[in-house]
Coordinates of C-alpha atoms in Angstrom, one line a residue:
X1 CA 15.7 18.6 -18.3
X2 CA 16.5 19.2 -14.5
X3 CA 12.7 18.3 -13.6
X4 CA 12.8 14.9 -15.7
X5 CA 16.3 14.1 -13.8
X6 CA 14.7 14.6 -10.7
X7 CA 11.7 12.4 -11.6
X8 CA 13.8 9.8 -12.7
X9 CA 16.2 9.8 -9.7
X10 CA 13.0 10.0 -7.4
X11 CA 11.5 6.7 -9.0
X12 CA 14.9 4.9 -8.7
X13 CA 15.4 5.8 -4.9
X14 CA 11.8 4.8 -4.1
X15 CA 12.0 1.4 -5.5
X16 CA 15.1 0.8 -3.7
X17 CA 13.4 1.1 -0.2
X18 CA 14.7 -1.6 2.3
X19 CA 13.1 -2.7 5.5
X20 CA 13.6 -0.4 8.4
X21 CA 15.7 -1.6 11.4
X22 CA 14.6 -0.9 15.0
X23 CA 17.0 0.9 17.1
X24 CA 16.0 -1.6 20.2
X25 CA 16.2 -5.2 20.0
X26 CA 12.5 -6.4 20.0
X27 CA 11.3 -10.1 20.3
X28 CA 8.9 -10.5 17.4
X29 CA 8.6 -14.3 17.3
X30 CA 5.4 -14.2 15.2
X31 CA 5.7 -11.1 13.3
X32 CA 9.3 -12.6 12.2
X33 CA 7.7 -15.5 10.8
X34 CA 5.8 -13.7 8.3
X35 CA 7.2 -13.3 4.8
X36 CA 9.6 -10.3 3.7
X37 CA 8.6 -8.1 0.5
X38 CA 10.0 -9.7 -2.8
X39 CA 10.3 -7.0 -5.5
X40 CA 11.2 -9.9 -8.0
X41 CA 7.8 -11.6 -7.1
X42 CA 4.9 -9.3 -7.4
X43 CA 1.6 -10.3 -5.9
X44 CA -0.5 -7.6 -7.6
X45 CA -2.1 -7.0 -4.2
X46 CA -2.1 -3.6 -2.4
X47 CA -3.4 -2.4 1.0
X48 CA -5.5 0.8 0.5
X49 CA -6.0 2.4 4.2
X50 CA -6.2 5.8 5.8
X51 CA -7.2 8.1 8.7
X52 CA -11.2 8.4 9.5
X53 CA -10.7 12.1 9.0
X54 CA -9.4 11.8 5.3
X55 CA -10.5 15.0 3.5
X56 CA -13.4 14.4 1.1
X57 CA -11.0 15.3 -1.9
X58 CA -8.5 12.6 -1.1
X59 CA -11.1 10.4 -0.6
X60 CA -12.4 11.0 -4.2
X61 CA -8.8 10.4 -5.4
X62 CA -8.6 7.2 -3.4
X63 CA -11.8 5.7 -5.2
X64 CA -10.3 7.0 -8.6
X65 CA -6.9 5.5 -8.2
X66 CA -8.5 1.8 -6.9
X67 CA -10.4 1.8 -10.1
X68 CA -7.4 2.5 -12.2
X69 CA -5.2 0.1 -10.1
X70 CA -8.3 -2.6 -10.7
X71 CA -8.0 -2.1 -14.6
X72 CA -4.3 -2.9 -14.0
X73 CA -5.1 -6.3 -12.3
X74 CA -4.5 -5.1 -8.7
X75 CA -6.8 -6.5 -6.0
X76 CA -7.4 -4.1 -3.1
X77 CA -7.0 -5.4 0.5
X78 CA -8.6 -3.0 3.3
X79 CA -10.9 -3.1 6.2
X80 CA -14.5 -2.8 7.3
X81 CA -15.9 -1.6 10.9
X82 CA -18.6 -4.4 11.4
X83 CA -21.2 -6.6 9.9
X84 CA -24.8 -5.5 9.9
X85 CA -27.5 -7.9 10.8
X86 CA -28.5 -8.2 6.9
X87 CA -24.9 -9.5 6.4
X88 CA -23.8 -6.3 4.8
X89 CA -20.5 -4.6 5.7
X90 CA -20.2 -1.2 7.6
X91 CA -17.3 0.7 6.1
X92 CA -16.0 4.1 6.7
X93 CA -13.2 6.8 5.9
X94 CA -10.4 6.0 3.7
X95 CA -11.3 2.1 3.6
X96 CA -14.5 3.1 2.4
X97 CA -13.3 5.3 -0.2
X98 CA -10.9 2.6 -1.7
X99 CA -13.4 -0.1 -1.5
X100 CA -16.1 2.0 -3.5
X101 CA -13.6 2.6 -6.5
X102 CA -13.3 -1.3 -7.1
X103 CA -14.7 -4.6 -7.1
X104 CA -11.6 -6.6 -7.1
X105 CA -11.2 -6.5 -3.3
X106 CA -11.2 -8.1 0.2
X107 CA -12.3 -6.8 3.1
X108 CA -11.3 -7.6 6.8
X109 CA -12.8 -6.8 9.9
X110 CA -12.2 -7.1 13.5
X111 CA -14.5 -10.0 13.7
X112 CA -11.9 -12.2 11.7
X113 CA -9.3 -11.8 14.0
X114 CA -7.7 -15.0 15.6
X115 CA -5.0 -15.6 18.3
X116 CA -2.2 -15.5 15.9
X117 CA -3.1 -11.9 14.2
X118 CA -3.6 -10.7 18.0
X119 CA -0.3 -11.9 19.2
X120 CA 1.4 -10.0 15.9
X121 CA -0.6 -7.1 16.8
X122 CA 0.9 -6.7 20.2
X123 CA 4.2 -7.3 18.9
X124 CA 4.2 -4.4 16.8
X125 CA 2.1 -2.1 18.6
X126 CA 3.9 0.6 21.0
X127 CA 1.8 -0.8 24.0
X128 CA 2.7 -4.3 23.4
X129 CA 0.9 -6.6 25.9
X130 CA -0.6 -3.4 27.3
X131 CA -2.9 -3.2 24.3
X132 CA -6.0 -4.6 25.6
X133 CA -9.9 -4.9 25.4
X134 CA -11.0 -6.9 22.8
X135 CA -12.5 -4.5 20.2
X136 CA -9.0 -2.3 20.4
X137 CA -7.0 -5.5 19.9
X138 CA -8.9 -6.9 17.4
X139 CA -9.1 -3.8 15.0
X140 CA -5.1 -3.5 15.2
X141 CA -5.2 -7.4 14.5
X142 CA -7.1 -6.9 11.5
X143 CA -4.6 -4.9 10.0
X144 CA -2.4 -7.7 9.8
X145 CA -4.7 -9.4 7.1
X146 CA -4.7 -6.1 5.2
X147 CA -0.7 -6.2 4.7
X148 CA -0.2 -10.0 4.4
X149 CA -3.4 -11.5 3.4
X150 CA -6.0 -13.9 5.0
X151 CA -3.6 -16.5 5.3
X152 CA -0.8 -14.3 6.6
X153 CA 1.5 -15.7 3.7
X154 CA 1.1 -13.2 0.8
X155 CA 2.5 -9.7 1.3
X156 CA 1.1 -6.8 -0.7
X157 CA 3.1 -4.9 -3.3
X158 CA 2.7 -1.7 -1.3
X159 CA 0.3 0.3 0.8
X160 CA -1.3 3.1 -0.1
X161 CA -2.5 5.6 2.8
X162 CA -3.3 8.8 4.3
X163 CA -2.1 9.7 8.0
X164 CA -0.2 12.5 9.7
X165 CA 3.3 11.9 9.6
X166 CA 5.5 11.3 13.2
X167 CA 8.9 11.3 14.1
X168 CA 8.8 7.5 14.0
X169 CA 8.4 5.2 10.9
X170 CA 4.9 4.7 12.3
X171 CA 2.4 7.5 11.1
X172 CA -0.5 8.7 13.5
X173 CA -3.6 6.5 14.5
X174 CA -4.6 3.2 13.8
X175 CA -3.4 3.4 10.3
X176 CA 0.2 3.5 11.8
X177 CA -0.1 -0.4 12.6
X178 CA -0.5 -1.6 8.9
X179 CA 2.4 1.2 7.9
X180 CA 4.5 0.1 10.7
X181 CA 4.2 -3.6 9.7
X182 CA 4.8 -3.0 6.2
X183 CA 7.9 -0.7 6.4
X184 CA 9.8 -3.8 8.9
X185 CA 9.1 -6.1 6.0
X186 CA 10.4 -3.6 3.3
X187 CA 7.1 -3.0 1.8
X188 CA 6.7 0.3 0.0
X189 CA 4.3 2.6 1.9
X190 CA 3.1 5.7 -0.1
X191 CA 1.6 8.5 2.3
X192 CA -0.9 10.8 0.5
X193 CA -0.6 13.1 3.3
X194 CA 1.1 16.4 2.2
X195 CA 2.8 14.3 -0.4
X196 CA 2.6 15.8 -4.1
X197 CA 4.6 12.7 -5.4
X198 CA 2.3 10.1 -4.2
X199 CA 0.9 9.6 -7.8
X200 CA 4.3 9.2 -9.3
X201 CA 5.3 6.7 -6.4
X202 CA 2.3 4.7 -7.5
X203 CA 3.1 4.8 -11.3
X204 CA 6.6 3.7 -10.4
X205 CA 5.7 0.5 -8.6
X206 CA 3.0 -0.3 -11.0
X207 CA 5.7 0.2 -14.0
X208 CA 8.3 -1.8 -12.2
X209 CA 5.8 -4.5 -11.4
X210 CA 4.6 -5.1 -15.0
X211 CA 7.9 -4.9 -16.4
X212 CA 8.9 -7.8 -13.8
X213 CA 5.9 -9.8 -14.6
X214 CA 6.5 -9.6 -18.6
X215 CA 10.4 -9.4 -18.5
X216 CA 11.3 -11.4 -15.3
X217 CA 15.1 -11.7 -16.3
X218 CA 15.6 -7.9 -17.3
X219 CA 16.9 -5.1 -15.0
X220 CA 14.3 -3.6 -13.0
X221 CA 15.5 -0.2 -13.0
X222 CA 16.0 -0.2 -16.8
X223 CA 12.3 -0.8 -17.1
X224 CA 11.1 1.6 -14.9
X225 CA 13.6 4.5 -16.0
X226 CA 11.8 7.5 -17.3
X227 CA 9.5 10.3 -16.2
X228 CA 6.3 9.8 -14.4
X229 CA 4.3 12.3 -16.1
X230 CA 5.2 10.9 -19.7
X231 CA 7.7 9.0 -21.6
X232 CA 6.7 5.5 -21.5
X233 CA 8.5 3.2 -23.7
X234 CA 7.2 -0.4 -24.3
X235 CA 7.3 -2.9 -27.0
X236 CA 4.2 -4.4 -25.5
X237 CA 1.2 -2.6 -27.1
X238 CA -1.4 -3.3 -24.4
X239 CA 0.7 -2.8 -21.8
X240 CA 1.3 1.0 -23.4
X241 CA -2.0 1.6 -23.8
X242 CA -2.7 0.7 -20.0
X243 CA -0.1 3.2 -18.9
X244 CA -1.0 5.8 -21.1
X245 CA -4.8 5.5 -19.5
X246 CA -3.4 5.5 -16.1
X247 CA -1.4 8.8 -16.9
X248 CA -4.9 10.2 -18.1
X249 CA -6.7 9.1 -14.8
X250 CA -4.2 10.7 -12.6
X251 CA -4.2 13.8 -14.5
X252 CA -7.9 13.8 -14.2
X253 CA -7.2 13.5 -10.4
X254 CA -4.9 16.7 -10.4
X255 CA -7.7 18.5 -12.4
X256 CA -10.5 17.9 -9.9
X257 CA -8.3 19.0 -6.9

């Protein structure tokens, strides 16, 4: 059917995302040393971030998807606002929603920022060296860890986020920092905002990465070909059951909305 065909084409095109190229020549000495996204070597890490003004129904979706992604072996990387006196973490907005849905996670806060992360933040942020104030700078520096890990050597497989689009590759708000870095490195960035296909995008990446992990020598696009709403073909029974469960969870999310 035409609907199935469009779904197949959508999945294939999305998985071909490549690094964005800046129109201006910008020197990013530290950022350029960070690793690029490698679709043939999935890390089973993802960054879940978003606006503090994310609607409640989207926050609920974030928690549900985080729970399912954990069942698929994915680890969440997101942020926290601050540490409380008792050592607990203060979380908010989309970051808190993602975090609430999974126990397989690593959270990064502004207090964890270092000189390298701060320098990278300045290289990416539109204000550049004009990005001043320890608090604001450290929050932007924190985003670098969310995308590349605590040692800045392991890029996530994708960034799932909620933020208003702009006319550039950088969405609105602080979330734009993480998304900007991801897109410059070719990391798929899925925006939930006004995007009815975001669940299919998540499923496309999960299917691709599971195929790559189980069949590293096979063609990736061949393994992910098919409708994101149904028809999952796999010789691995465990993999098949997991993906069927995934569809059930995502359909439950749709019903809740």
